[in-house]
Amino acid sequence: MNLSLKIWRQASPDAPGGFKTYEARNVSPEASFLEMLDELNERLNSEGEEPIAFDHDCREGICGMCGVMINGNPHGPQDGTATCQLHMRKFSDGDSITIEPWRATALPVIRDLVVDRTAFDRIIEAGGYISVNTGAAPDANIIAIPKEAAEASMDAASCIGCAACVAACPNSAANLFAAAKISHLSLLPQGQPERWSRVVAMVETMEEYFGSCTNHGECETACPKNISIDFIAMMNRDFIKAQFKNFVRIGQ
Amino acid sequence: MTTTKRAHVHDRYGWRAWLGGFFSSSIGLKWLMALTGIGLLLYLVAHLIGNLKIFFGVDPVTGAYEIDLYSEALRTLGGHLVPKGSVLLLFRIGLSLMFIIHIGSAVALTRRNLAARGKGRYDATRHYAAANYASRTMRMSGTIVLLFVLFHVADLTLGYANPDFVYGAVHDNMVASLSRPIVALFYMAANVALAFHIYHGAWSLFQSIGTVNPKYNSLRRYFAVSFAAFILLGNLSIPLAIWTGWVS
Ligand code: FES
């Protein structure tokens, strides 16, 4: 099929940037979205034009590197799918597709469709870890975990950190990302020692960069892993509990 | 190339610091908005129940309008234990504080959100899948409600906006004010805005205070719809009844 692609081009973080339209010919419906861009880049290369920069790594929906705004939908029109897992059969011949980078103050464009997600790393650094005993690896399943907790934790842990939640949010809030990263540890016994300092540290770091949640729920629909905003509510709950728990902890 | 840290973090070391990190954080501010929101929603219910007394006509014993007796009862809350009007005054102070905290938090959060969003805009129309009309117009509906409340207080509490105002004659004041079609229309329009505002608010507050459970999550929407509908229909009935002359 033939498509007309309106793509954001920006040479460097400080360059102005703008849209450029490309015609993609004979795109296979079997191609993934990124393969379609690969083909376009090959052509641009052979024509001596700078290829379009876009982030990608695993191309199987688990690393979170890919992610662009496709026709105003983060990761494109298919629900629960990262850009690399989106296939061109979701589009029809003659479609025009607008491809833009995520937009938020804390996600500055590095080049074309690539944004800098360092702010996410900062949030993880603030508390996305657990304390473990060093020494021999413990036996598997030695700690009993309620099934519901294990499942909820797994749901949260499916976050790949792609930042579609921020891109989708009218407030550029990263609450879904932070909540998922907080919850997947705080739901498990292993995450308890740091539970109350973690939520405060990660929330405060998150707020240094991102906006606040007004409960639109856009992040949930944009999330390629369909992570529920219930985790945001859990984070809000833990955040206020932490004020008391940490207060008591300081006094003991 | 650096990721920009946003300015509001420095608030933590400013005058807000004495309240602790909680209230300078966005989640803390959302807690404040939810809690004051709950207070204001409860107030709406009490206010509506009181106002529906307009439909009760005249008290056969005293010959006074029921709603006038209701307003007198508000002024004499606490009976002879406290100076007349003091409990009402406390309510008014509490109510004003809730308004101020609710609006103040909203302003602070809005500024942070606009800063976080920056200047970049998507070229393609965003397809909002979950955000609804109510959630995206909270600032607008909130502003309409605020302007309405100011007018409403000037109209029926203080009487500035009502040339026929007589202190204590609630029934007559309401009829005098709402018989003016433009005022009745304004009341009704503002209440539609209020209904949108509380539809999102009555759902959103559960998220903000972390009340979730897959068992009853869906009930939160039903609650929000029915609450907003109840307040809307109740509040609309009064200007409609007066405008159409059913209550006079
Ligand atoms: S490239 Fe890894 S998630 Fe898409």
Short mmCIF file of C-alpha atoms and ligand atoms in Angstrom, two decimals:
data_model
loop_
_atom_site.label_atom_id
_atom_site.label_comp_id
_atom_site.label_asym_id
_atom_site.label_seq_id
_atom_site.Cartn_x
_atom_site.Cartn_y
_atom_site.Cartn_z
CA MET A 1 0.00 0.00 0.00
CA ASN A 2 1.01 3.61 -0.44
CA LEU A 3 1.11 6.00 2.47
CA SER A 4 1.85 9.63 2.99
CA LEU A 5 3.93 10.15 6.14
CA LYS A 6 4.13 13.49 7.89
CA ILE A 7 7.14 13.16 10.12
CA TRP A 8 8.72 15.50 12.66
CA ARG A 9 12.31 16.31 11.71
CA GLN A 10 14.61 18.02 14.16
CA ALA A 11 18.36 17.99 13.67
CA SER A 12 19.39 18.58 17.28
CA PRO A 13 17.83 19.38 20.68
CA ASP A 14 18.07 23.10 20.08
CA ALA A 15 17.25 23.14 16.39
CA PRO A 16 13.75 24.42 15.59
CA GLY A 17 12.34 21.32 13.90
CA GLY A 18 9.35 20.93 11.65
CA PHE A 19 7.25 18.47 9.71
CA LYS A 20 8.29 16.92 6.45
CA THR A 21 6.08 14.76 4.29
CA TYR A 22 7.34 11.58 2.67
CA GLU A 23 5.58 9.22 0.33
CA ALA A 24 6.04 5.58 1.25
CA ARG A 25 5.40 3.28 -1.72
CA ASN A 26 4.53 -0.40 -1.72
CA VAL A 27 4.48 -0.83 2.00
CA SER A 28 3.75 -4.42 2.94
CA PRO A 29 0.82 -4.89 5.32
CA GLU A 30 3.01 -7.52 7.00
CA ALA A 31 5.67 -4.96 7.88
CA SER A 32 5.83 -3.62 11.39
CA PHE A 33 5.63 0.11 11.86
CA LEU A 34 9.35 0.32 12.53
CA GLU A 35 10.16 -1.83 9.49
CA MET A 36 8.14 0.59 7.43
CA LEU A 37 10.32 3.40 8.80
CA ASP A 38 13.45 1.28 8.14
CA GLU A 39 12.49 0.97 4.49
CA LEU A 40 11.88 4.67 4.25
CA ASN A 41 15.28 5.31 5.83
CA GLU A 42 17.01 3.04 3.31
CA ARG A 43 15.50 5.07 0.56
CA LEU A 44 16.45 8.36 2.23
CA ASN A 45 19.99 7.02 2.64
CA SER A 46 20.28 6.14 -1.01
CA GLU A 47 18.89 9.52 -1.96
CA GLY A 48 21.49 11.19 0.22
CA GLU A 49 19.01 12.51 2.76
CA GLU A 50 19.57 12.19 6.49
CA PRO A 51 17.56 9.15 7.72
CA ILE A 52 14.85 9.61 10.31
CA ALA A 53 16.10 8.99 13.83
CA PHE A 54 13.81 6.87 15.99
CA ASP A 55 14.46 4.86 19.13
CA HIS A 56 14.12 1.09 19.16
CA ASP A 57 15.90 -1.89 20.61
CA CYS A 58 14.11 -5.17 21.26
CA ARG A 59 11.38 -4.79 18.65
CA GLU A 60 9.32 -7.24 20.61
CA GLY A 61 7.50 -4.91 22.95
CA ILE A 62 9.58 -5.37 26.08
CA CYS A 63 12.27 -2.70 26.19
CA GLY A 64 10.23 0.48 25.96
CA MET A 65 12.62 2.24 23.61
CA CYS A 66 10.22 2.70 20.74
CA GLY A 67 7.25 4.92 21.10
CA VAL A 68 5.98 7.75 18.95
CA MET A 69 2.75 9.62 18.60
CA ILE A 70 0.99 8.15 15.57
CA ASN A 71 -1.94 10.20 14.32
CA GLY A 72 -2.46 11.53 17.83
CA ASN A 73 -2.39 8.09 19.41
CA PRO A 74 0.57 7.12 21.57
CA HIS A 75 1.98 3.91 20.01
CA GLY A 76 -0.64 4.10 17.31
CA PRO A 77 -4.22 2.93 16.98
CA GLN A 78 -3.95 -0.59 18.38
CA ASP A 79 -4.75 -1.06 22.04
CA GLY A 80 -2.07 -2.51 24.32
CA THR A 81 0.62 -2.49 21.65
CA ALA A 82 4.01 -0.84 21.52
CA THR A 83 5.01 0.88 18.27
CA CYS A 84 7.36 -1.96 17.34
CA GLN A 85 4.52 -4.46 17.63
CA LEU A 86 2.15 -2.42 15.53
CA HIS A 87 1.72 -3.70 12.00
CA MET A 88 0.93 -1.83 8.84
CA ARG A 89 -2.21 -3.90 8.28
CA LYS A 90 -3.78 -1.57 10.83
CA PHE A 91 -3.60 1.14 8.18
CA SER A 92 -5.13 1.29 4.74
CA ASP A 93 -3.85 2.28 1.36
CA GLY A 94 -3.73 6.02 0.86
CA ASP A 95 -3.67 6.86 4.57
CA SER A 96 -1.72 9.83 5.71
CA ILE A 97 0.04 9.25 9.00
CA THR A 98 1.42 11.94 11.28
CA ILE A 99 4.40 10.74 13.30
CA GLU A 100 5.60 12.92 16.17
CA PRO A 101 7.89 12.53 19.15
CA TRP A 102 6.51 12.53 22.71
CA ARG A 103 6.01 16.07 23.91
CA ALA A 104 6.70 17.16 27.48
CA THR A 105 9.14 19.51 29.16
CA ALA A 106 10.85 16.58 30.84
CA LEU A 107 11.10 14.60 27.58
CA PRO A 108 13.09 16.91 25.32
CA VAL A 109 13.60 15.87 21.73
CA ILE A 110 17.15 14.70 21.05
CA ARG A 111 16.67 14.25 17.34
CA ASP A 112 13.66 13.70 15.09
CA LEU A 113 11.48 11.18 16.93
CA VAL A 114 13.93 10.40 19.73
CA VAL A 115 13.30 11.91 23.14
CA ASP A 116 15.46 11.93 26.24
CA ARG A 117 13.89 9.86 29.02
CA THR A 118 16.56 10.57 31.62
CA ALA A 119 13.88 11.87 33.97
CA PHE A 120 12.52 8.31 34.21
CA ASP A 121 15.96 7.06 35.23
CA ARG A 122 16.06 9.70 37.94
CA ILE A 123 12.75 8.42 39.34
CA ILE A 124 14.05 4.84 39.39
CA GLU A 125 17.31 5.90 41.01
CA ALA A 126 15.37 7.60 43.78
CA GLY A 127 13.89 4.36 45.08
CA GLY A 128 13.26 1.67 42.51
CA TYR A 129 15.30 -0.98 44.27
CA ILE A 130 15.08 -3.38 47.22
CA SER A 131 17.60 -4.35 49.86
CA VAL A 132 18.63 -7.99 49.60
CA ASN A 133 20.90 -10.23 51.56
CA THR A 134 24.12 -10.89 49.79
CA GLY A 135 25.45 -14.40 49.73
CA ALA A 136 24.13 -17.54 48.16
CA ALA A 137 20.97 -17.19 46.13
CA PRO A 138 17.93 -18.07 48.25
CA ASP A 139 15.77 -21.03 47.28
CA ALA A 140 12.99 -20.16 44.91
CA ASN A 141 9.55 -19.62 46.43
CA ILE A 142 10.97 -19.54 49.94
CA ILE A 143 8.92 -16.44 50.74
CA ALA A 144 5.18 -17.04 50.63
CA ILE A 145 3.37 -14.34 48.65
CA PRO A 146 -0.42 -14.04 48.40
CA LYS A 147 -1.54 -14.82 44.87
CA GLU A 148 -3.38 -11.49 44.46
CA ALA A 149 -0.30 -9.56 45.51
CA ALA A 150 1.94 -11.52 43.19
CA GLU A 151 -0.41 -10.94 40.27
CA ALA A 152 -0.90 -7.25 40.94
CA SER A 153 2.83 -6.87 41.29
CA MET A 154 3.39 -8.63 37.98
CA ASP A 155 0.86 -6.35 36.31
CA ALA A 156 2.73 -3.32 37.60
CA ALA A 157 6.08 -4.81 36.67
CA SER A 158 5.00 -5.11 33.05
CA CYS A 159 5.77 -1.38 32.68
CA ILE A 160 8.45 -0.97 30.04
CA GLY A 161 9.10 2.70 30.77
CA CYS A 162 8.24 3.91 27.27
CA ALA A 163 6.71 7.19 28.51
CA ALA A 164 3.51 6.83 26.50
CA CYS A 165 1.67 7.70 29.73
CA VAL A 166 3.41 11.06 29.90
CA ALA A 167 2.85 11.63 26.19
CA ALA A 168 -0.85 10.88 26.51
CA CYS A 169 -1.44 12.92 29.65
CA PRO A 170 -2.81 16.44 29.12
CA ASN A 171 -0.79 17.40 32.21
CA SER A 172 2.37 15.55 31.18
CA ALA A 173 2.22 13.61 34.42
CA ALA A 174 4.28 10.47 34.94
CA ASN A 175 2.06 9.11 37.70
CA LEU A 176 1.29 5.86 35.93
CA PHE A 177 4.97 5.12 35.37
CA ALA A 178 5.96 6.04 38.93
CA ALA A 179 2.98 4.22 40.41
CA ALA A 180 3.79 1.05 38.48
CA LYS A 181 7.42 1.16 39.51
CA ILE A 182 6.50 1.83 43.14
CA SER A 183 3.74 -0.77 43.30
CA HIS A 184 5.59 -3.68 41.77
CA LEU A 185 8.02 -3.50 44.67
CA SER A 186 5.73 -2.39 47.47
CA LEU A 187 3.22 -5.17 46.84
CA LEU A 188 5.80 -7.84 47.59
CA PRO A 189 7.30 -8.85 50.95
CA GLN A 190 10.78 -8.16 49.60
CA GLY A 191 9.85 -4.56 48.95
CA GLN A 192 8.67 -3.77 52.47
CA PRO A 193 11.83 -2.41 54.17
CA GLU A 194 12.00 0.59 51.83
CA ARG A 195 8.28 0.80 51.15
CA TRP A 196 7.62 4.13 52.89
CA SER A 197 10.83 5.90 52.00
CA ARG A 198 10.55 4.65 48.42
CA VAL A 199 7.14 6.14 47.74
CA VAL A 200 8.16 9.56 49.07
CA ALA A 201 11.50 9.62 47.27
CA MET A 202 10.09 8.46 43.94
CA VAL A 203 7.07 10.75 44.08
CA GLU A 204 9.20 13.76 44.95
CA THR A 205 11.60 13.01 42.15
CA MET A 206 8.73 12.48 39.73
CA GLU A 207 7.29 15.86 40.64
CA GLU A 208 10.58 17.58 39.95
CA TYR A 209 10.05 16.80 36.29
CA PHE A 210 6.43 16.03 35.55
CA GLY A 211 2.94 17.41 35.99
CA SER A 212 0.24 16.17 38.31
CA CYS A 213 -2.51 13.65 37.82
CA THR A 214 -6.02 14.98 37.29
CA ASN A 215 -7.48 11.52 36.80
CA HIS A 216 -8.30 11.71 33.12
CA GLY A 217 -7.26 8.09 32.68
CA GLU A 218 -5.59 8.77 29.32
CA CYS A 219 -2.36 7.07 30.43
CA GLU A 220 -4.15 3.80 31.04
CA THR A 221 -5.52 3.66 27.50
CA ALA A 222 -2.19 4.74 26.01
CA CYS A 223 -0.16 2.19 27.95
CA PRO A 224 1.12 -0.58 25.68
CA LYS A 225 0.96 -2.87 28.70
CA ASN A 226 -2.54 -1.78 29.77
CA ILE A 227 -1.38 -0.90 33.27
CA SER A 228 -4.32 0.21 35.38
CA ILE A 229 -4.66 3.61 37.02
CA ASP A 230 -5.57 1.67 40.15
CA PHE A 231 -1.85 1.73 40.78
CA ILE A 232 -1.95 5.53 40.85
CA ALA A 233 -4.59 5.35 43.56
CA MET A 234 -2.42 2.88 45.48
CA MET A 235 0.50 5.27 45.19
CA ASN A 236 -1.65 8.14 46.49
CA ARG A 237 -2.67 5.95 49.41
CA ASP A 238 0.88 4.91 50.20
CA PHE A 239 2.10 8.49 49.85
CA ILE A 240 -0.12 9.75 52.67
CA LYS A 241 0.49 6.68 54.83
CA ALA A 242 4.20 7.24 54.35
CA GLN A 243 3.93 10.68 55.95
CA PHE A 244 2.89 9.00 59.20
CA LYS A 245 5.03 5.89 58.90
CA ASN A 246 8.17 7.91 58.20
CA PHE A 247 7.35 10.27 61.05
CA VAL A 248 7.05 7.36 63.44
CA ARG A 249 10.18 5.78 62.01
CA ILE A 250 12.26 8.88 62.67
CA GLY A 251 11.11 8.84 66.31
CA GLN A 252 11.92 5.24 67.07
CA MET B 1 21.47 18.51 26.44
CA THR B 2 19.85 18.36 29.80
CA THR B 3 16.42 17.46 31.02
CA THR B 4 14.96 20.54 32.64
CA LYS B 5 14.04 20.39 36.27
CA ARG B 6 11.00 22.41 36.98
CA ALA B 7 10.91 25.47 39.16
CA HIS B 8 8.20 24.53 41.63
CA VAL B 9 10.53 22.18 43.50
CA HIS B 10 12.01 25.21 45.09
CA ASP B 11 8.65 25.81 46.72
CA ARG B 12 9.69 23.14 49.16
CA TYR B 13 12.20 25.47 50.67
CA GLY B 14 9.88 28.47 50.62
CA TRP B 15 6.96 29.47 52.75
CA ARG B 16 5.15 26.22 52.14
CA ALA B 17 7.96 24.25 53.73
CA TRP B 18 6.52 24.58 57.22
CA LEU B 19 3.58 22.50 56.14
CA GLY B 20 5.98 19.75 55.30
CA GLY B 21 6.73 18.11 51.99
CA PHE B 22 3.30 16.59 51.78
CA PHE B 23 1.34 19.72 51.06
CA SER B 24 3.87 21.09 48.64
CA SER B 25 3.74 17.88 46.63
CA SER B 26 1.23 17.53 43.83
CA ILE B 27 -0.19 14.38 45.36
CA GLY B 28 -0.63 16.23 48.65
CA LEU B 29 -2.42 19.03 46.83
CA LYS B 30 -4.66 16.47 45.16
CA TRP B 31 -5.44 15.07 48.59
CA LEU B 32 -6.42 18.56 49.69
CA MET B 33 -8.58 18.98 46.60
CA ALA B 34 -10.27 15.64 47.20
CA LEU B 35 -10.91 16.27 50.90
CA THR B 36 -12.21 19.81 50.38
CA GLY B 37 -14.15 18.44 47.42
CA ILE B 38 -15.85 15.90 49.69
CA GLY B 39 -16.67 18.70 52.14
CA LEU B 40 -18.13 20.83 49.37
CA LEU B 41 -20.13 17.91 47.95
CA LEU B 42 -21.63 17.25 51.39
CA TYR B 43 -22.40 20.93 51.63
CA LEU B 44 -24.20 20.76 48.26
CA VAL B 45 -26.44 18.01 49.59
CA ALA B 46 -27.27 19.89 52.77
CA HIS B 47 -27.84 23.09 50.81
CA LEU B 48 -30.16 21.38 48.37
CA ILE B 49 -32.17 19.64 51.06
CA GLY B 50 -32.61 22.96 52.83
CA ASN B 51 -33.58 24.80 49.67
CA LEU B 52 -36.18 22.22 48.68
CA LYS B 53 -38.18 23.65 51.59
CA ILE B 54 -39.29 26.25 49.07
CA PHE B 55 -41.76 23.62 47.85
CA PHE B 56 -43.23 23.15 51.33
CA GLY B 57 -45.13 26.42 51.32
CA VAL B 58 -46.37 27.92 54.55
CA ASP B 59 -46.10 26.39 58.01
CA PRO B 60 -49.71 26.05 59.30
CA VAL B 61 -48.76 26.79 62.91
CA THR B 62 -46.72 29.95 62.56
CA GLY B 63 -48.02 31.10 59.20
CA ALA B 64 -44.43 31.72 58.07
CA TYR B 65 -42.87 30.23 54.95
CA GLU B 66 -41.16 26.91 55.68
CA ILE B 67 -37.96 28.09 54.04
CA ASP B 68 -37.90 31.23 56.18
CA LEU B 69 -38.16 29.02 59.25
CA TYR B 70 -35.33 26.93 57.86
CA SER B 71 -33.10 29.97 57.53
CA GLU B 72 -34.05 31.05 61.04
CA ALA B 73 -33.13 27.57 62.27
CA LEU B 74 -29.72 27.96 60.63
CA ARG B 75 -29.15 31.25 62.41
CA THR B 76 -30.21 29.80 65.76
CA LEU B 77 -28.18 26.58 65.45
CA GLY B 78 -26.82 25.71 68.87
CA GLY B 79 -29.86 27.25 70.51
CA HIS B 80 -29.24 29.35 73.60
CA LEU B 81 -25.89 27.65 74.21
CA VAL B 82 -24.06 29.96 71.84
CA PRO B 83 -24.52 33.51 70.58
CA LYS B 84 -27.08 33.67 67.80
CA GLY B 85 -25.59 33.07 64.39
CA SER B 86 -22.24 31.86 65.70
CA VAL B 87 -22.57 28.26 64.51
CA LEU B 88 -23.65 29.52 61.12
CA LEU B 89 -20.64 31.81 61.09
CA LEU B 90 -18.36 28.87 61.80
CA PHE B 91 -19.95 26.95 58.93
CA ARG B 92 -19.41 29.91 56.64
CA ILE B 93 -15.78 30.24 57.67
CA GLY B 94 -15.24 26.51 57.14
CA LEU B 95 -16.94 26.65 53.78
CA SER B 96 -14.86 29.63 52.67
CA LEU B 97 -11.69 27.88 53.77
CA MET B 98 -12.64 24.79 51.78
CA PHE B 99 -13.23 26.95 48.72
CA ILE B 100 -9.94 28.76 49.16
CA ILE B 101 -7.94 25.56 49.65
CA HIS B 102 -9.70 23.84 46.74
CA ILE B 103 -9.11 26.74 44.36
CA GLY B 104 -5.61 27.52 45.64
CA SER B 105 -4.53 23.90 45.07
CA ALA B 106 -6.12 23.91 41.63
CA VAL B 107 -4.21 27.05 40.66
CA ALA B 108 -0.90 25.66 41.95
CA LEU B 109 -1.43 22.36 40.14
CA THR B 110 -2.47 24.05 36.93
CA ARG B 111 0.71 26.11 36.89
CA ARG B 112 2.82 23.01 37.44
CA ASN B 113 0.98 21.11 34.76
CA LEU B 114 1.34 23.84 32.19
CA ALA B 115 5.06 24.04 32.98
CA ALA B 116 5.39 20.26 32.68
CA ARG B 117 3.65 20.31 29.36
CA GLY B 118 5.87 22.99 27.94
CA LYS B 119 5.38 24.60 24.58
CA GLY B 120 5.38 21.45 22.46
CA ARG B 121 1.99 20.55 21.02
CA TYR B 122 0.95 17.59 18.98
CA ASP B 123 0.14 18.41 15.43
CA ALA B 124 -2.31 15.58 14.95
CA THR B 125 -5.55 15.82 16.88
CA ARG B 126 -5.17 13.86 20.07
CA HIS B 127 -7.73 11.12 20.29
CA TYR B 128 -8.79 11.26 23.88
CA ALA B 129 -9.96 7.81 24.73
CA ALA B 130 -10.58 8.07 28.46
CA ALA B 131 -10.64 11.75 29.29
CA ASN B 132 -14.17 13.03 28.92
CA TYR B 133 -15.71 16.42 28.41
CA ALA B 134 -16.16 16.92 32.14
CA SER B 135 -12.60 16.03 33.06
CA ARG B 136 -11.09 18.26 30.41
CA THR B 137 -13.19 21.29 31.31
CA MET B 138 -12.72 21.26 35.08
CA ARG B 139 -10.95 24.62 35.05
CA MET B 140 -13.66 26.22 32.97
CA SER B 141 -16.57 24.69 34.87
CA GLY B 142 -14.84 25.52 38.15
CA THR B 143 -14.46 29.14 37.13
CA ILE B 144 -18.12 29.36 36.14
CA VAL B 145 -19.12 27.86 39.47
CA LEU B 146 -16.90 30.33 41.35
CA LEU B 147 -18.39 33.32 39.52
CA PHE B 148 -21.84 31.92 40.13
CA VAL B 149 -21.19 31.44 43.85
CA LEU B 150 -20.00 35.05 44.14
CA PHE B 151 -23.15 36.25 42.42
CA HIS B 152 -25.32 33.86 44.42
CA VAL B 153 -23.95 35.17 47.73
CA ALA B 154 -24.38 38.77 46.58
CA ASP B 155 -27.89 37.93 45.42
CA LEU B 156 -29.43 35.87 48.20
CA THR B 157 -27.13 36.14 51.21
CA LEU B 158 -26.05 39.76 51.16
CA GLY B 159 -28.72 41.11 48.82
CA TYR B 160 -26.50 43.43 46.79
CA ALA B 161 -27.59 41.91 43.51
CA ASN B 162 -31.26 41.87 44.41
CA PRO B 163 -33.06 45.23 44.62
CA ASP B 164 -36.04 43.69 46.47
CA PHE B 165 -33.89 42.00 49.10
CA VAL B 166 -35.33 41.82 52.63
CA TYR B 167 -33.15 40.25 55.30
CA GLY B 168 -34.66 36.99 56.57
CA ALA B 169 -37.47 36.85 54.00
CA VAL B 170 -35.90 33.96 52.13
CA HIS B 171 -38.96 32.89 50.19
CA ASP B 172 -39.74 36.38 48.92
CA ASN B 173 -36.08 37.03 48.09
CA MET B 174 -35.82 33.84 46.07
CA VAL B 175 -39.01 34.57 44.19
CA ALA B 176 -38.00 38.19 43.56
CA SER B 177 -34.58 37.18 42.28
CA LEU B 178 -35.48 34.16 40.20
CA SER B 179 -38.50 35.77 38.57
CA ARG B 180 -35.96 37.74 36.57
CA PRO B 181 -35.56 35.44 33.53
CA ILE B 182 -31.94 36.37 32.95
CA VAL B 183 -31.06 35.47 36.55
CA ALA B 184 -33.01 32.22 36.41
CA LEU B 185 -31.19 31.32 33.18
CA PHE B 186 -27.84 32.13 34.73
CA TYR B 187 -28.67 29.95 37.75
CA MET B 188 -29.60 27.06 35.53
CA ALA B 189 -26.58 27.40 33.24
CA ALA B 190 -24.25 27.60 36.23
CA ASN B 191 -25.81 24.48 37.68
CA VAL B 192 -25.15 22.59 34.48
CA ALA B 193 -21.50 23.61 34.77
CA LEU B 194 -21.58 22.54 38.41
CA ALA B 195 -22.99 19.16 37.44
CA PHE B 196 -20.13 18.57 34.99
CA HIS B 197 -17.66 19.68 37.62
CA ILE B 198 -18.95 17.36 40.30
CA TYR B 199 -19.40 14.49 37.87
CA HIS B 200 -15.65 14.37 37.35
CA GLY B 201 -14.92 15.40 40.94
CA ALA B 202 -17.09 12.77 42.55
CA TRP B 203 -15.29 10.09 40.57
CA SER B 204 -11.83 11.57 40.67
CA LEU B 205 -11.73 12.03 44.43
CA PHE B 206 -11.68 8.27 44.96
CA GLN B 207 -8.53 8.05 42.87
CA SER B 208 -6.89 10.95 44.67
CA ILE B 209 -7.43 9.48 48.10
CA GLY B 210 -6.46 6.03 46.93
CA THR B 211 -9.80 4.31 47.38
CA VAL B 212 -9.64 1.52 44.86
CA ASN B 213 -10.73 -2.03 44.83
CA PRO B 214 -11.58 -4.01 41.71
CA LYS B 215 -14.75 -5.14 43.48
CA TYR B 216 -16.30 -1.71 43.59
CA ASN B 217 -14.29 0.40 41.13
CA SER B 218 -17.15 0.46 38.66
CA LEU B 219 -19.50 1.74 41.37
CA ARG B 220 -17.49 4.95 41.52
CA ARG B 221 -18.77 5.99 38.08
CA TYR B 222 -22.36 5.18 38.98
CA PHE B 223 -21.96 7.15 42.16
CA ALA B 224 -20.57 10.14 40.29
CA VAL B 225 -23.35 10.10 37.70
CA SER B 226 -26.13 9.73 40.21
CA PHE B 227 -24.67 12.30 42.55
CA ALA B 228 -24.27 14.87 39.79
CA ALA B 229 -27.75 14.10 38.44
CA PHE B 230 -29.33 14.39 41.88
CA ILE B 231 -27.73 17.77 42.56
CA LEU B 232 -28.47 19.01 39.04
CA LEU B 233 -32.15 18.07 39.02
CA GLY B 234 -32.65 19.33 42.56
CA ASN B 235 -30.97 22.64 41.89
CA LEU B 236 -32.70 23.16 38.54
CA SER B 237 -36.12 22.50 39.98
CA ILE B 238 -36.03 25.68 42.06
CA PRO B 239 -35.37 28.34 39.40
CA LEU B 240 -37.68 26.44 37.05
CA ALA B 241 -40.50 26.35 39.59
CA ILE B 242 -40.18 30.05 40.32
CA TRP B 243 -39.69 31.10 36.71
CA THR B 244 -42.76 29.20 35.60
CA GLY B 245 -44.72 30.62 38.50
CA TRP B 246 -45.35 27.28 40.18
CA VAL B 247 -43.83 28.75 43.33
CA SER B 248 -44.61 32.38 43.89
S1 FES C 1 11.53 -1.64 20.51
FE1 FES C 1 11.51 -2.54 22.50
S2 FES C 1 9.47 -2.10 23.07
FE2 FES C 1 9.46 -1.45 21.04
#
